[in-house]
Short mmCIF file of C-alpha atoms in Angstrom, two decimals:
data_model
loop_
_atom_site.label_atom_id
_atom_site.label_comp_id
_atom_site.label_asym_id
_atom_site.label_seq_id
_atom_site.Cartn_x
_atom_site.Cartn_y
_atom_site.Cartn_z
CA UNK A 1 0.00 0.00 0.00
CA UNK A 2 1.45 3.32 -1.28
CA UNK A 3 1.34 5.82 0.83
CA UNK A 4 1.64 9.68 -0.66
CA UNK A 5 4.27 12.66 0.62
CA UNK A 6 3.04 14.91 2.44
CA UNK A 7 2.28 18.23 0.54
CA UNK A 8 4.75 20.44 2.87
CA UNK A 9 7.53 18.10 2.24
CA UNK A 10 6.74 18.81 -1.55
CA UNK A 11 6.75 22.50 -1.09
CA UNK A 12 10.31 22.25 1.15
CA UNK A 13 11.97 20.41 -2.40
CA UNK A 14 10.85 23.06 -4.48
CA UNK A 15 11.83 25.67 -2.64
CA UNK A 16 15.31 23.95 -1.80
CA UNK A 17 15.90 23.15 -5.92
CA UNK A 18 14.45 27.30 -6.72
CA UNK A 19 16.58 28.82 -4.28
CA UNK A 20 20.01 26.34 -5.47
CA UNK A 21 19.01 27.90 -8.94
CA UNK A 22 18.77 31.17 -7.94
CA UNK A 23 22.23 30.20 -6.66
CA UNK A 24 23.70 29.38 -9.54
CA UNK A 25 22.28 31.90 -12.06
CA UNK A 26 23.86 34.50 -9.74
CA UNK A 27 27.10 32.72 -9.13
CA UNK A 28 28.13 32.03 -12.94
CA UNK A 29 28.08 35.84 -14.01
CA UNK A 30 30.72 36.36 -11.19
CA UNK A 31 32.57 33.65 -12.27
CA UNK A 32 32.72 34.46 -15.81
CA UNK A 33 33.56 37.50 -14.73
CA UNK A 34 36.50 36.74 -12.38
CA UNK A 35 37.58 34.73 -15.44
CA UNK A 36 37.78 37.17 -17.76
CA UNK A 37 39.26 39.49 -15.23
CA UNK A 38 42.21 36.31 -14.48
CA UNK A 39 43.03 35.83 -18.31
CA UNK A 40 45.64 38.83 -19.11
CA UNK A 41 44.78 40.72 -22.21
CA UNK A 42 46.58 39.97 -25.38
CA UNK A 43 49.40 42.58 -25.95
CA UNK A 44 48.30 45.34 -29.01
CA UNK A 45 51.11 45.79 -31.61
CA UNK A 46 51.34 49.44 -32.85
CA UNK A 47 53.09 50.57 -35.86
CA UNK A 48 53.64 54.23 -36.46
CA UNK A 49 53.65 54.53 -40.31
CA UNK A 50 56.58 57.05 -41.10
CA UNK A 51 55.38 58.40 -44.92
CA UNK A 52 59.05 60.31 -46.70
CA UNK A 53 59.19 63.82 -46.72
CA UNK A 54 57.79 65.03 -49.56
CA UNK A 55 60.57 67.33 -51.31
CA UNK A 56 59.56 71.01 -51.86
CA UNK A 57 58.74 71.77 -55.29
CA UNK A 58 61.94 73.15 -57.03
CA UNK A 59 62.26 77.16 -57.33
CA UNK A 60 62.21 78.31 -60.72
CA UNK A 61 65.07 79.26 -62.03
CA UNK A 62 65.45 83.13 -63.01
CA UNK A 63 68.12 84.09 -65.70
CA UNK A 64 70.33 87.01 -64.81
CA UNK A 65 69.47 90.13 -65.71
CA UNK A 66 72.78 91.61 -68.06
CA UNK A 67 74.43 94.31 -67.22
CA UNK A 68 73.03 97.19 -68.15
CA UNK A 69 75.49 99.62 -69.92
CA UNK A 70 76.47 102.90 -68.05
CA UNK A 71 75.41 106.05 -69.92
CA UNK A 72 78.27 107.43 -71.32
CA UNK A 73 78.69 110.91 -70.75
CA UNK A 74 78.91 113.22 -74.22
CA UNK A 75 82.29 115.47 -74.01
CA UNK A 76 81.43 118.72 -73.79
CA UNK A 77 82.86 120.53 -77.49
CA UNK A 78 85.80 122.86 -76.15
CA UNK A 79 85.48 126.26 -77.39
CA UNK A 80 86.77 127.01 -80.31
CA UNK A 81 89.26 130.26 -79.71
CA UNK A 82 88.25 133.08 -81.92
CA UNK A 83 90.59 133.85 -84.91
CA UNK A 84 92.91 136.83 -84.28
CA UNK A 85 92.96 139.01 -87.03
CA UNK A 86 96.31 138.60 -89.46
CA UNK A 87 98.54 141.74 -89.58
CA UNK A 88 98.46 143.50 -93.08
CA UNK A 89 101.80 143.07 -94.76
CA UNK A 90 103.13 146.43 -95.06
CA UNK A 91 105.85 146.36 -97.80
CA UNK A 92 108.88 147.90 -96.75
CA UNK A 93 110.40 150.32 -98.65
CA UNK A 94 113.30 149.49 -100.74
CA UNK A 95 115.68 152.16 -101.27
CA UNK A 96 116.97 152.76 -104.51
CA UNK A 97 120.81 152.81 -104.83
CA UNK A 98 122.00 154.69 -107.84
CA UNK A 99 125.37 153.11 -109.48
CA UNK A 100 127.70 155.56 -110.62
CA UNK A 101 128.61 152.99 -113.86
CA UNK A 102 126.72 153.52 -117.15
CA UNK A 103 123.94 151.61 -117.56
CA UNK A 104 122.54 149.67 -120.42
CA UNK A 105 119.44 148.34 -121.91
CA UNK A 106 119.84 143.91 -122.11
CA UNK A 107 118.45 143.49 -125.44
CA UNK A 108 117.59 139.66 -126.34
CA UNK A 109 120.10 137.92 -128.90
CA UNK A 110 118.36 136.79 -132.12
CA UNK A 111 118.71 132.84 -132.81
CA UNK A 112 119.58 131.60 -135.67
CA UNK A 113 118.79 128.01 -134.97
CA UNK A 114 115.05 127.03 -135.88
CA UNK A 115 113.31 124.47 -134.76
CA UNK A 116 112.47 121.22 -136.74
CA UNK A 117 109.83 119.10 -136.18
CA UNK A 118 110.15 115.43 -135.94
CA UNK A 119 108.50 114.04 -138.85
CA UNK A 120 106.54 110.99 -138.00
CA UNK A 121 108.27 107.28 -139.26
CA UNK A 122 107.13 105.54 -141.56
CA UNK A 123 104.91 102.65 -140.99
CA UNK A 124 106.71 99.09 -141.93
CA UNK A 125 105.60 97.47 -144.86
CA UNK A 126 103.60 94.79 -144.15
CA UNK A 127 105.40 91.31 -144.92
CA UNK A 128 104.72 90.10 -148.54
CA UNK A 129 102.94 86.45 -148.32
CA UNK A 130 101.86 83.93 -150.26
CA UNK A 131 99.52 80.65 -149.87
CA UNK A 132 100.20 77.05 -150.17
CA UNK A 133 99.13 76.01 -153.80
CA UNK A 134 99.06 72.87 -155.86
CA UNK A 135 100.76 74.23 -159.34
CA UNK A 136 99.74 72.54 -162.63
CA UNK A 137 102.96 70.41 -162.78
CA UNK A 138 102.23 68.87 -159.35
CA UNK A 139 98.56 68.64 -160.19
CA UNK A 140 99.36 65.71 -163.37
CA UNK A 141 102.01 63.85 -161.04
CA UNK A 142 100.09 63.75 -157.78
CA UNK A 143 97.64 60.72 -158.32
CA UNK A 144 93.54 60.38 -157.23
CA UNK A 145 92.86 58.57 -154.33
CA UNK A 146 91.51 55.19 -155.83
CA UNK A 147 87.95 54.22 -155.27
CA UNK A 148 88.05 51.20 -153.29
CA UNK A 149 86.41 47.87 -154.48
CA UNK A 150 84.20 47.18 -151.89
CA UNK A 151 83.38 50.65 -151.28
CA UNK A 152 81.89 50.35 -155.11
CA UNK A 153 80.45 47.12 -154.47
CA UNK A 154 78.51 48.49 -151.75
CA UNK A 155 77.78 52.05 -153.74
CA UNK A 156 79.35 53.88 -150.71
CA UNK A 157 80.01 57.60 -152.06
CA UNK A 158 81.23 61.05 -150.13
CA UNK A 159 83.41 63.54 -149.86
CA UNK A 160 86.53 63.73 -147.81
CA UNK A 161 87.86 66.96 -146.22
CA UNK A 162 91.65 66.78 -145.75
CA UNK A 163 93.46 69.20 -143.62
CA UNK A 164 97.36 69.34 -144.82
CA UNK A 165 100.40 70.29 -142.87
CA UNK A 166 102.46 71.52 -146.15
CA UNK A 167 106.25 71.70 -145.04
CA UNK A 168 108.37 74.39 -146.52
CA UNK A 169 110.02 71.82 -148.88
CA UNK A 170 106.35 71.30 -150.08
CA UNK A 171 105.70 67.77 -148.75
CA UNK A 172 102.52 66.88 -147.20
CA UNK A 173 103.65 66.15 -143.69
CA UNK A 174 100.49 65.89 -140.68
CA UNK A 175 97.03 64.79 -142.58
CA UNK A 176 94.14 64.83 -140.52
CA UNK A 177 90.51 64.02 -141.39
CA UNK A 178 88.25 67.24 -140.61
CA UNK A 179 85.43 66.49 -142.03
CA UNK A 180 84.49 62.24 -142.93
CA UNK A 181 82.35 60.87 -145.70
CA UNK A 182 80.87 58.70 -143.56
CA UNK A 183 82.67 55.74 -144.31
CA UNK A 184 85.80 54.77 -143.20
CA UNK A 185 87.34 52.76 -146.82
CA UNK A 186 86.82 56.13 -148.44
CA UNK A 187 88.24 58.44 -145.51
CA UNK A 188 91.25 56.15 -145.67
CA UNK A 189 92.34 55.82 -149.13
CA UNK A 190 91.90 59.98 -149.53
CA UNK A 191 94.39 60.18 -146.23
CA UNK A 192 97.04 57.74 -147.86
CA UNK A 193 97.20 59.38 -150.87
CA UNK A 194 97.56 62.72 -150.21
CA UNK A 195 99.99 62.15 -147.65
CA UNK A 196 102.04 60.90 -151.09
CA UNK A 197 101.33 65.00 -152.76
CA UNK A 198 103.48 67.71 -153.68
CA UNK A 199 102.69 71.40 -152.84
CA UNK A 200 103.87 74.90 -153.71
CA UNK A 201 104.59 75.93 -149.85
CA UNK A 202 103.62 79.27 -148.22
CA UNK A 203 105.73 82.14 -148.39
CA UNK A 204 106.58 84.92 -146.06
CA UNK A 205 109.20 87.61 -147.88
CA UNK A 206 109.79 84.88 -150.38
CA UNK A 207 110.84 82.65 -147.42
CA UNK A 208 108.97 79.02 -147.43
CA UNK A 209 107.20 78.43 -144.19
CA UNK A 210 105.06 75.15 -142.83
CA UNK A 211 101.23 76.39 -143.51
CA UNK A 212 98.21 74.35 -142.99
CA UNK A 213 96.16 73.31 -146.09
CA UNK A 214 92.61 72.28 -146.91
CA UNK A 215 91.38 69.84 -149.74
CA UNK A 216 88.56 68.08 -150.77
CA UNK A 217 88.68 64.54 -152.12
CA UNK A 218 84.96 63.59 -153.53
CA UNK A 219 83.80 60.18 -154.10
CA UNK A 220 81.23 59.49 -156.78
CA UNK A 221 79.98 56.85 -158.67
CA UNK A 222 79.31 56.77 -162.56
CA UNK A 223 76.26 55.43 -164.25
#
């Protein structure tokens, strides 16, 4: 048979268990705070930050101001002194000394030499002179420049200009070509065979000189 607490003794256990709560609750906030108080605070690192000087912002730079030139003082003119006036010459007067000799009157002396004028000289004749020439008797023994055969072959015709260094002993003796036919056979025979001629030379006061000379040497063909 089960027999049931009493209702005080109920009342006693709750009251024991509220009041061992209200224990507690009050109790723990202490202790967590005497904990936190205990545990020594972590040590705080601080860094100062040093930033570099900024530099100052450079001056500008100002040229020098040249030297200014010093006014040059003008020279005062100096005064002219004032022109004195210049004595008049007084001509002295020359006494006149009488000679006891006779005197006489200087008369000039006629010449008899007259003067001649210098006729002008005569002007020297000019020096009598002849050209080189190719006389008949040279003209039948100096030969024509033959017409070459393939020159004819090949109908090649012109006219040759010779120019002719005549010696004084009237032999041909420098032939150039100045002015060609145009083809070289033709230019050559004309210069071979003149170089062969006889001339008449050139003449200075009947004295043979070396003269140049021109001739022409034509080339032409026949029908």
């Amino acid at each position: 048979m089960n027999i049931a607490p009493p209702a005080s003794r109920l009342t006693a256990v709750s009251a024991a268990l509220l009041l061992h709560v209200a224990l507690i609750a009050a109790v723990l906030p202490r202790l967590a705070f005497l904990n936190k108080e205990l545990t020594p605070p972590k040590p705080v690192k601080i860094e100062l930050l040093h930033e570099p000087p900024t530099p100052p912002a450079p001056l500008p730079v100002v040229p020098p101001m040249p030297p200014q030139p010093l006014p040059q003082k003008q020279p005062h003119p100096k005064p002219q002194p004032a022109p004195q006036p210049v004595p008049e010459a007084r001509e002295a007067a020359v006494p006149q000394i009488k000679s006891p000799e006779a005197s006489f009157d200087a008369k000039p002396v006629p010449s008899n030499s007259t003067a001649v004028a210098a006729a002008p000289a005569a002007p020297a004749p000019a020096p009598a002179k002849t050209g080189v020439s190719i006389p008949a008797s040279y003209a039948a023994s100096n030969r024509k420049p033959p017409y070459p055969r393939l020159s004819r072959q090949n109908e090649e015709q012109g006219t040759v200009e010779l120019r002719i260094l005549v010696k004084a002993d009237g032999s041909a003796g420098a032939v150039e070509i100045a002015s060609s036919s145009g083809y070289p056979l033709l230019d050559e025979s004309a210069r071979s065979t003149v170089q062969t001629w006889r001339f008449n030379p050139a003449t200075v006061d009947g004295k043979a000189v070396a003269e140049w000379y021109r001739v022409s040497i034509p080339f032409k063909l026949q029908n």
